[in-house]
XYZ file of C-alpha atoms in Angstrom:
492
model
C 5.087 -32.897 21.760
C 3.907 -29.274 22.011
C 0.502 -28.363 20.185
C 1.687 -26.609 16.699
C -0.597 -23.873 17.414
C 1.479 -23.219 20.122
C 4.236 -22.030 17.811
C 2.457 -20.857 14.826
C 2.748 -17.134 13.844
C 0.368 -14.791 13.044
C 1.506 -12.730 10.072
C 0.142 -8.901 10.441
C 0.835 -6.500 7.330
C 0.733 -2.900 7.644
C -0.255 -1.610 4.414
C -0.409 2.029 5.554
C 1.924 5.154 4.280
C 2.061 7.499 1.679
C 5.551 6.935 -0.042
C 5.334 10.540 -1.338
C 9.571 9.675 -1.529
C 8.504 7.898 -4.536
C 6.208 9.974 -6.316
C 5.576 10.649 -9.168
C 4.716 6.748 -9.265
C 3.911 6.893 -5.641
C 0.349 8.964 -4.411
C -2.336 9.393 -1.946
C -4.474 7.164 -4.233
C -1.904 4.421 -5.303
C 0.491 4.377 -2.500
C 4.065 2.132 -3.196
C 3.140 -1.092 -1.960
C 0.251 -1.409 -4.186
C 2.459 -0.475 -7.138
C 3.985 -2.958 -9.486
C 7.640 -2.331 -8.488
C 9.585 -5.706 -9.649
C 9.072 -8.528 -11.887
C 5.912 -6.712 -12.284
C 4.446 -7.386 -8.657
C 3.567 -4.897 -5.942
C 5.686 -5.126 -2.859
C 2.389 -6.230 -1.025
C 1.698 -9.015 -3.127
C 5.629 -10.115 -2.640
C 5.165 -9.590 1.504
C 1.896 -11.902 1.055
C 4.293 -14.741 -0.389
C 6.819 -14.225 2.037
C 5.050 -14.247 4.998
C 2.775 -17.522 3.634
C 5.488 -19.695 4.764
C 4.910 -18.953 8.202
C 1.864 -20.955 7.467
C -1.410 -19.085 9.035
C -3.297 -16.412 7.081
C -2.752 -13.412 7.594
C -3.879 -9.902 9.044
C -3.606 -6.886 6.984
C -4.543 -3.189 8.331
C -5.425 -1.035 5.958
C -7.016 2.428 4.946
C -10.612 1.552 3.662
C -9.953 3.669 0.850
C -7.442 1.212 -0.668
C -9.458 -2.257 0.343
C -9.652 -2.768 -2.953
C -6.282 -2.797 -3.672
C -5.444 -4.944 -0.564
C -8.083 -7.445 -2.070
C -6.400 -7.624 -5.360
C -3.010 -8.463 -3.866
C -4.519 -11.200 -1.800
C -6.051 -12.728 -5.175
C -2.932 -11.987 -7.244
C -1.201 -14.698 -4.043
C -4.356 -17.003 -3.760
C -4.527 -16.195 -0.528
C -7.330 -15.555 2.362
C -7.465 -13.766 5.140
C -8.765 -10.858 7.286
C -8.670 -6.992 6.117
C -8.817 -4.500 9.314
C -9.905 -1.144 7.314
C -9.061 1.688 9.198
C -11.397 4.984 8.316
C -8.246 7.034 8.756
C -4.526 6.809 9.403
C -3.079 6.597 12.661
C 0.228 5.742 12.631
C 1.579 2.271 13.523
C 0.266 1.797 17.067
C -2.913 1.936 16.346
C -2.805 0.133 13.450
C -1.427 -2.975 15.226
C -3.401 -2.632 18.504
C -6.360 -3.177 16.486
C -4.431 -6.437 15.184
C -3.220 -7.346 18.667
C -7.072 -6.836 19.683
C -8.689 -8.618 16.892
C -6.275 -12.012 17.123
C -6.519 -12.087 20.816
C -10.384 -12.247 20.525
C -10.693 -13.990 17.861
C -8.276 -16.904 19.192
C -10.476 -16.701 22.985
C -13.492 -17.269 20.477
C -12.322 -20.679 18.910
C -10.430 -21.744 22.555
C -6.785 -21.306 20.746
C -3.594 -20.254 22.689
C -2.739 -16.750 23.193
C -1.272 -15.975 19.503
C 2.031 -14.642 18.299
C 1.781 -11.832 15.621
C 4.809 -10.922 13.460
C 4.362 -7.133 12.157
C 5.256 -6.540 8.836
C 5.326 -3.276 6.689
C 3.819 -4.264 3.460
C 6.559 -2.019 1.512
C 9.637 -3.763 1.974
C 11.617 -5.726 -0.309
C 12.949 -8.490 1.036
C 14.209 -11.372 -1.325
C 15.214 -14.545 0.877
C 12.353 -15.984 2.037
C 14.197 -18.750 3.778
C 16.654 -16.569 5.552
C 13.801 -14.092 6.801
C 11.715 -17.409 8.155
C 14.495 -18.560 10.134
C 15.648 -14.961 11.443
C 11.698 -15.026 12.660
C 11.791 -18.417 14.003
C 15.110 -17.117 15.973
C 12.892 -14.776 17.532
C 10.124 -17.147 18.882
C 11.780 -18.191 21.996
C 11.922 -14.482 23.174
C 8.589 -13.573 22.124
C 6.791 -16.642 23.731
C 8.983 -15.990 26.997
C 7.219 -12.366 27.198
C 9.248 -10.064 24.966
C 8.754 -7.803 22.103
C 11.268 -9.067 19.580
C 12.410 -6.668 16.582
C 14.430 -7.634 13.695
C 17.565 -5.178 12.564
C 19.178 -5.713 9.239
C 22.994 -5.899 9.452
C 24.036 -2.401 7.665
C 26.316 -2.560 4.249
C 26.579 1.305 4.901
C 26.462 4.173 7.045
C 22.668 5.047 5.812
C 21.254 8.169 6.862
C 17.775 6.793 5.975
C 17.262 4.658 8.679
C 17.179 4.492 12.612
C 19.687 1.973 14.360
C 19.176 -0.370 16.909
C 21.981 -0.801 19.704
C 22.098 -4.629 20.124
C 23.241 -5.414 23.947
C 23.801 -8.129 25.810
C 22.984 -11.572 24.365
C 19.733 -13.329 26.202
C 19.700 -16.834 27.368
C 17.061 -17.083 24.642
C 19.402 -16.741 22.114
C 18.333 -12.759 21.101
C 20.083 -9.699 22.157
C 19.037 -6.914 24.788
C 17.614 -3.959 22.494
C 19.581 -1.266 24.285
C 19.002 1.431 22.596
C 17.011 2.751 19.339
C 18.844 5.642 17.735
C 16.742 8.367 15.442
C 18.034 8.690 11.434
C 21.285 10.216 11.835
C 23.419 12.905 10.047
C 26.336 11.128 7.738
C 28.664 11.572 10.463
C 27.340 10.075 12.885
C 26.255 7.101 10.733
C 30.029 6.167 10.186
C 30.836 6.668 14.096
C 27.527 4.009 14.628
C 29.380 1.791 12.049
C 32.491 2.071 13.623
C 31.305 1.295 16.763
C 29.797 -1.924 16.343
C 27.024 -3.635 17.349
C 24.166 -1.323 15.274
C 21.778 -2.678 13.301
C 19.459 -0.888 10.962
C 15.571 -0.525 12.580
C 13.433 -2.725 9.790
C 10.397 -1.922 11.797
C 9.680 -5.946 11.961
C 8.122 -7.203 15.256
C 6.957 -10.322 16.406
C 4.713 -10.417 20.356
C 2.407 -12.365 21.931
C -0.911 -10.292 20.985
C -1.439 -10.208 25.247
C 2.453 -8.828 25.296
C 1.925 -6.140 22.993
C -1.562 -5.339 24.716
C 0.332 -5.102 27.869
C 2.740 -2.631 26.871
C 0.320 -0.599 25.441
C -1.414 -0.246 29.154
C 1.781 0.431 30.567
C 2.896 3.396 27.747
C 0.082 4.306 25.962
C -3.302 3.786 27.441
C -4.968 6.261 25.415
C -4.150 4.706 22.441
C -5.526 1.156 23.194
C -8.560 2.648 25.266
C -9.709 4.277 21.831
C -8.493 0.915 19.758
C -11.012 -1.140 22.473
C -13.820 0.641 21.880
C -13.196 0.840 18.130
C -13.424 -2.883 17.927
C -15.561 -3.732 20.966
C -18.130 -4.254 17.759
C -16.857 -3.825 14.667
C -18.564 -4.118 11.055
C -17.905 -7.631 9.225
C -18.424 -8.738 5.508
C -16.924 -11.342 3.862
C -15.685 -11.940 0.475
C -15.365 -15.201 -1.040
C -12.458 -15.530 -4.183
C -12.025 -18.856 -5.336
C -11.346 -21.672 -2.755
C -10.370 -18.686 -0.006
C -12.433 -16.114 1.437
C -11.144 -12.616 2.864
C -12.864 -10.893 5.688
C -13.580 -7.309 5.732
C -13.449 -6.096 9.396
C -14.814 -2.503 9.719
C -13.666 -0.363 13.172
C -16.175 1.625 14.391
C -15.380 5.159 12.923
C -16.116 7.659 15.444
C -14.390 5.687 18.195
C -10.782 5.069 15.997
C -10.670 8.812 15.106
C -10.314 10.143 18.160
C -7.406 8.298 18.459
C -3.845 10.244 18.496
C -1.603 8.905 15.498
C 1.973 7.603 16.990
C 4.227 5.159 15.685
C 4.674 2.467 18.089
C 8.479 2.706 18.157
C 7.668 6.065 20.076
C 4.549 4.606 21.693
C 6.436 1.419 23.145
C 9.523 0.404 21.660
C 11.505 3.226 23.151
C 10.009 3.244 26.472
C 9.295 -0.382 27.253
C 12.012 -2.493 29.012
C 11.771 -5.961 27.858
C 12.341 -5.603 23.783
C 14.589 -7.955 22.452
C 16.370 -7.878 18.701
C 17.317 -10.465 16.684
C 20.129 -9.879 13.486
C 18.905 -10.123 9.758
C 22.129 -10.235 7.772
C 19.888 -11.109 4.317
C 19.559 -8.349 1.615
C 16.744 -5.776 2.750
C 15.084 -2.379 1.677
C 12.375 -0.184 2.721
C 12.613 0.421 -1.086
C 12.088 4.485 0.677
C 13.297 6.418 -2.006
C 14.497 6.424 -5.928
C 17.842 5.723 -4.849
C 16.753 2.676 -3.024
C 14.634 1.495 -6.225
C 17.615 2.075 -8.843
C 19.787 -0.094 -6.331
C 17.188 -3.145 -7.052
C 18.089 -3.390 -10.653
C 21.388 -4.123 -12.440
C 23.962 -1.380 -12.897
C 25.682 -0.919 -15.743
C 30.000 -0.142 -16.159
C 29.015 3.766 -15.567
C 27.094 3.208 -12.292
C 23.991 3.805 -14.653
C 20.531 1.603 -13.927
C 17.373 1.912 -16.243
C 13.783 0.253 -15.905
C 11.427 0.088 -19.444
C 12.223 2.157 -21.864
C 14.447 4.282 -20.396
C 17.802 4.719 -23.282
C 21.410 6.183 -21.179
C 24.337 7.288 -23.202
C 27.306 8.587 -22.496
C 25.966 9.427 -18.583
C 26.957 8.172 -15.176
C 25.547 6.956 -11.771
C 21.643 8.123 -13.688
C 18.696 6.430 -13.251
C 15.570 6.403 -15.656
C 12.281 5.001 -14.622
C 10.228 4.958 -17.915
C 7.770 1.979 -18.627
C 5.327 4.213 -21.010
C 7.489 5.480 -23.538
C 11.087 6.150 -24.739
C 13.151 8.259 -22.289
C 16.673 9.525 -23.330
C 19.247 10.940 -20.903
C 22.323 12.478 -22.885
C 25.441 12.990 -21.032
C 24.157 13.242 -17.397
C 25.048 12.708 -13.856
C 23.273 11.796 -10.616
C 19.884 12.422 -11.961
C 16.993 10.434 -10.966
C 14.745 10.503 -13.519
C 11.162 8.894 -13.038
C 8.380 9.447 -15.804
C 4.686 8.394 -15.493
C 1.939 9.854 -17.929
C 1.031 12.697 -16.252
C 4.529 13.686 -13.928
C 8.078 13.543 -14.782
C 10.540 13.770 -11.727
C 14.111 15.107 -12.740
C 16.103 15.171 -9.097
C 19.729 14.793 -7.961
C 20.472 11.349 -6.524
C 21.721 13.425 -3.168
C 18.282 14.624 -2.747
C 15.974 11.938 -3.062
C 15.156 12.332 0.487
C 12.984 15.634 -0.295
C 10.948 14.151 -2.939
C 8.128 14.320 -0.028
C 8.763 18.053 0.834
C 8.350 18.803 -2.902
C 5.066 16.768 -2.969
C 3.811 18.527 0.049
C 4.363 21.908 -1.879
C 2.360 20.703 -4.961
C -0.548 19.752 -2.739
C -0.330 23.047 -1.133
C -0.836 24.489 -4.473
C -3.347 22.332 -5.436
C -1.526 20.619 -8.173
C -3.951 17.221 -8.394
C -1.040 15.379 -9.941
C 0.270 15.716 -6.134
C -2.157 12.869 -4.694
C -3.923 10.952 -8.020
C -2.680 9.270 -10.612
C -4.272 10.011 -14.523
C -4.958 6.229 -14.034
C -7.830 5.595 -11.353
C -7.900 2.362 -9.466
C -11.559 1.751 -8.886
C -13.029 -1.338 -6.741
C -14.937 -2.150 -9.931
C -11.563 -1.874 -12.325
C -9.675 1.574 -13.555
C -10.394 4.207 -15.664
C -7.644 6.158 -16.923
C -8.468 10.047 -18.423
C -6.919 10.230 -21.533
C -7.425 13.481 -23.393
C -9.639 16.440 -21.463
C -10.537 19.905 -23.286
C -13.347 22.385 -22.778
C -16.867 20.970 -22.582
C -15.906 17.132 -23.274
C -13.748 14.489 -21.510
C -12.160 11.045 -23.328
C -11.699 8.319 -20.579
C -10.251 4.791 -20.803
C -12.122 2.372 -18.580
C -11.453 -1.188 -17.505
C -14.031 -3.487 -15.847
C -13.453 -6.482 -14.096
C -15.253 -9.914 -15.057
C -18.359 -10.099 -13.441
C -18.106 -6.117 -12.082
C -20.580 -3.347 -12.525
C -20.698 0.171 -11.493
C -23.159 2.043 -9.433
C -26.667 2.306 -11.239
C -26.378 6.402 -11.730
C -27.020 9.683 -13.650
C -25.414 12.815 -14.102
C -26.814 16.418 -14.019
C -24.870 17.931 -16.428
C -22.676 15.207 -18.992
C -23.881 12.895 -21.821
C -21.910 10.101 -22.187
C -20.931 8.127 -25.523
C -19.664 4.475 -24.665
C -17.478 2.354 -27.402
C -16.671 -1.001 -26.575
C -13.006 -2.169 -27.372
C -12.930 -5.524 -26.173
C -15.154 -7.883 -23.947
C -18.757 -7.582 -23.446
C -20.895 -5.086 -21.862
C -24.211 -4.890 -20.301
C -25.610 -1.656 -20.613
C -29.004 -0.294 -18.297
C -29.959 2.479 -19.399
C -33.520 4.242 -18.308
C -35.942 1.279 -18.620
C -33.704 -0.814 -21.250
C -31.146 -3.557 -20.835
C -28.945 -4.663 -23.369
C -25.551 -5.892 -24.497
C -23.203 -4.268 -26.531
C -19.935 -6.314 -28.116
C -16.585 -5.057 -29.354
C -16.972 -2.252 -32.176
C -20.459 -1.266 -30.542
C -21.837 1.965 -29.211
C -24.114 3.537 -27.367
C -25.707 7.129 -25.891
C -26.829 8.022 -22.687
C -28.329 11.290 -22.281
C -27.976 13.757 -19.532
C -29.884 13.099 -16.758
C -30.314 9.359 -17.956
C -30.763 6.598 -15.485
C -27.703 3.870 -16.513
C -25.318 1.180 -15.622
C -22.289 -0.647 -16.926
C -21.878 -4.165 -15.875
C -19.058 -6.607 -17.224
C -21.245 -10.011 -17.833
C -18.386 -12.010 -19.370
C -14.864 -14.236 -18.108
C -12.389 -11.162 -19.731
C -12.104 -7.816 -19.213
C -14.437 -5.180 -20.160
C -12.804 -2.344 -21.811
C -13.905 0.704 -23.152
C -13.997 4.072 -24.722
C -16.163 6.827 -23.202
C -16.741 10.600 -24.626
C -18.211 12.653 -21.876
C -19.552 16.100 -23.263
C -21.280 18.530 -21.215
C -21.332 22.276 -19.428
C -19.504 20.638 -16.465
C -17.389 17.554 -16.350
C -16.181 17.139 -12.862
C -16.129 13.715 -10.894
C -18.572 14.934 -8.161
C -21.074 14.911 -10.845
C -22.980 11.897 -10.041
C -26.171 10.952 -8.353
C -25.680 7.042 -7.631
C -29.009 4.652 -6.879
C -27.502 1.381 -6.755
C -24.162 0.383 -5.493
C -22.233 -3.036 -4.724
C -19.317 -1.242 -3.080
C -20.864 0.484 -0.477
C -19.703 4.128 -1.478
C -22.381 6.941 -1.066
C -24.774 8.250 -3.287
C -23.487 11.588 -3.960
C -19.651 11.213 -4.418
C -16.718 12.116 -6.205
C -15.934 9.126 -8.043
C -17.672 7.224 -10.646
């Protein structure tokens, strides 16, 4: 019988991109797979379960900026496992030579077989578990004979929105030849693909050996793994125990990664390198990449019409209202995306959900802070969300986890006025501790030495009334912090 190791599968989630297609819901701070998209669960947290059948825990890359976020996801699944945090994007080649390097050594380190990694974007929405297992399993045979093995998703339509992948001749293996890998094309030219046969949309799944995909990074992009090497020839390590699991923070050395060029691998490798092999997925599948893919995940209506919360459609057709804050009416209207959040409202035709992200880019250009942050603030600590602003005072809503405290800090130029809502908090402030329940208050001065900490099982939440001459985020001198963040910075 062959060792099990021998066949097991490495799952590797990329949990980089923007989604600016989906903004407003969608930023630089809470990018889509971290946002609860269906049955109130991030796509993330829905790739975890998926790729948990595959049975070993996996490797997610990630910005270090959203490790937080990653961490939550793997908690939301009960699951452990390593965090690569990368201190800047750069593109998918990177991102999973750093996987490729970190399985291959750590599997030399504990005398295991060369490993087999299956690359997953963390954004996708994928439904049948079962039927993507065994489309991976289908796979194995080509990977473990030397191969790079990609997955492409039978197409229901000609889809501009994806690339295609020209499946050749079948492989004694069972796969197909990966002939050719065809760019997003024009409507046209999608039909013609169609028409023609054999195309299958590019899902950007992979599944290699970790000394396979190493290998074809030598022979097409050197440069790229050189940098990735010396990034990890010692990286930073910290672990984080949750429970029963534990999750490992693995920390790149900066300098090294960022003088690394960004490129996706399917123009690093995939294109160039000989030996890829593809594999059919005729399950249901999105890159959930725009509104129009998101309105197709929920019911339609007789009128072509789909709705998510609160959103209220008369007398309209083929319109689709995001609203989970607050009613949202749409009177007599047609091919309109609508998406509201608290601080955005997006009002687009459905034929051009593809330049959500031009219009984003725009607003950034401008300056518009809506472009990149949400009025609700993930923080590694909880949220705070600013609810009312006006000259010379701030109201904030902010949430802190069981057992989390912020940095011990003061501020030059705001008092602050805390109000407990619910929970319990501990409150330093100069040379005092003490602890303040729901219905309580307290003051801390400007300039004041003081910390929040969250003591109890529940959630801490909380009112606070900032009043001062200046009010901005950057305002903070920190002392003391768990999360490693610096001690002038722009967040609290």
């Amino acid at each position: 019988m062959p060792n099990a190791d021998l066949f097991s599968i490495t799952p590797v989630i990329l949990c980089g991109g923007s989604g600016t297609r989906l903004w407003p819901l969608s930023r630089q701070s809470l990018p889509k797979q971290f946002v609860p998209l269906i049955g109130n669960q991030s796509l993330l947290q829905l790739t975890l379960q998926r790729v948990a059948a595959l049975g070993r825990s996996p490797i997610a890359v990630a910005a270090e900026a959203h490790r937080f976020m990653v961490l939550e996801a793997f908690q939301a699944v009960s699951s452990g496992g390593t965090l690569l945090l990368e201190p800047a994007a750069r593109n998918t080649a990177a991102a999973m030579a750093l996987a490729a390097l970190h399985a291959q050594a750590l599997a030399r380190a504990e005398g295991h077989p060369d490993p087999l990694l299956l690359f997953c974007p963390a954004d996708h929405h994928i439904p049948d578990t079962q039927g993507f297992v065994d489309t991976v399993q289908r796979g194995v045979a080509a990977a473990q004979s030397g191969a790079i093995v990609t997955f492409g998703v039978v197409p229901s339509f000609p889809s501009t929105a994806y690339g295609y992948i020209e499946q050749g001749p079948q492989r004694p293996d069972g796969s197909h030849t990966a002939s050719r890998f065809i760019e997003k094309p024009a409507a046209a030219e999608a039909r013609q693909l169609l028409l023609q046969g054999g195309m299958l949309w590019n899902a950007g799944i992979f599944l290699a050996s970790a000394s396979t995909l190493i290998q074809a990074l030598v022979d097409h992009a050197p440069d790229i793994l050189q940098t990735c090497e010396a990034a990890m020839a010692a990286p930073q390590r910290e672990t984080i125990s949750q429970g029963t699991q534990a999750v490992a923070f693995v920390r790149p050395h900066a300098d090294s990664f960022l003088a690394c060029r960004a490129q996706s691998i399917d123009y690093a490798v995939m294109e160039p390198h000989r030996n890829v092999a593809v594999v059919p997925f005729s399950g249901r599948w999105s890159d959930v990449g725009s509104w129009n893919a998101v309105a197709e995940l929920t019911p339609a209506d007789a009128q072509g019409n789909h709705s998510v919360g609160q959103g209220h459609i008369h007398q309209a057709r083929n319109t689709f209202v995001h609203a989970p804050h607050r009613p949202v009416v749409a009177l007599g209207t047609k091919d309109l995306l609508i998406i509201d959040t608290p601080d955005a409202v997006l009002v687009a035709h459905r034929d051009r959900a593809e330049e959500v992200k031009d219009v984003v880019a725009r607003l950034e250009q401008s300056g518009v802070a809506q472009a990149l942050t949400h009025r609700k603030v993930a923080r590694p600590w909880g949220w705070y969300d600013s609810i009312d602003l006006g000259e010379r005072f701030q109201v904030k809503r902010i949430g802190v986890k069981p057992g989390a405290s912020l940095s011990l800090q003061k501020h030059h130029h705001r008092a602050e006025h805390w109000i407990v809502v619910k929970g319990t908090a501990e409150v330093t402030r100069g040379n005092e501790t003490f602890l303040l329940s729901e219905n309580q208050s307290t003051y801390i001065p400007i300039g004041q030495l003081h910390r929040l900490h969250n003591p109890g099982r529940m959630e801490l939440e909380m009112i606070e009334v900032q009043s001062g001459s200046y009010l901005g985020e950057d305002d903070i001198v920190r002392l003391q912090d768990s999360y490693g963040r610096a001690q002038h910075h722009h967040n609290p």
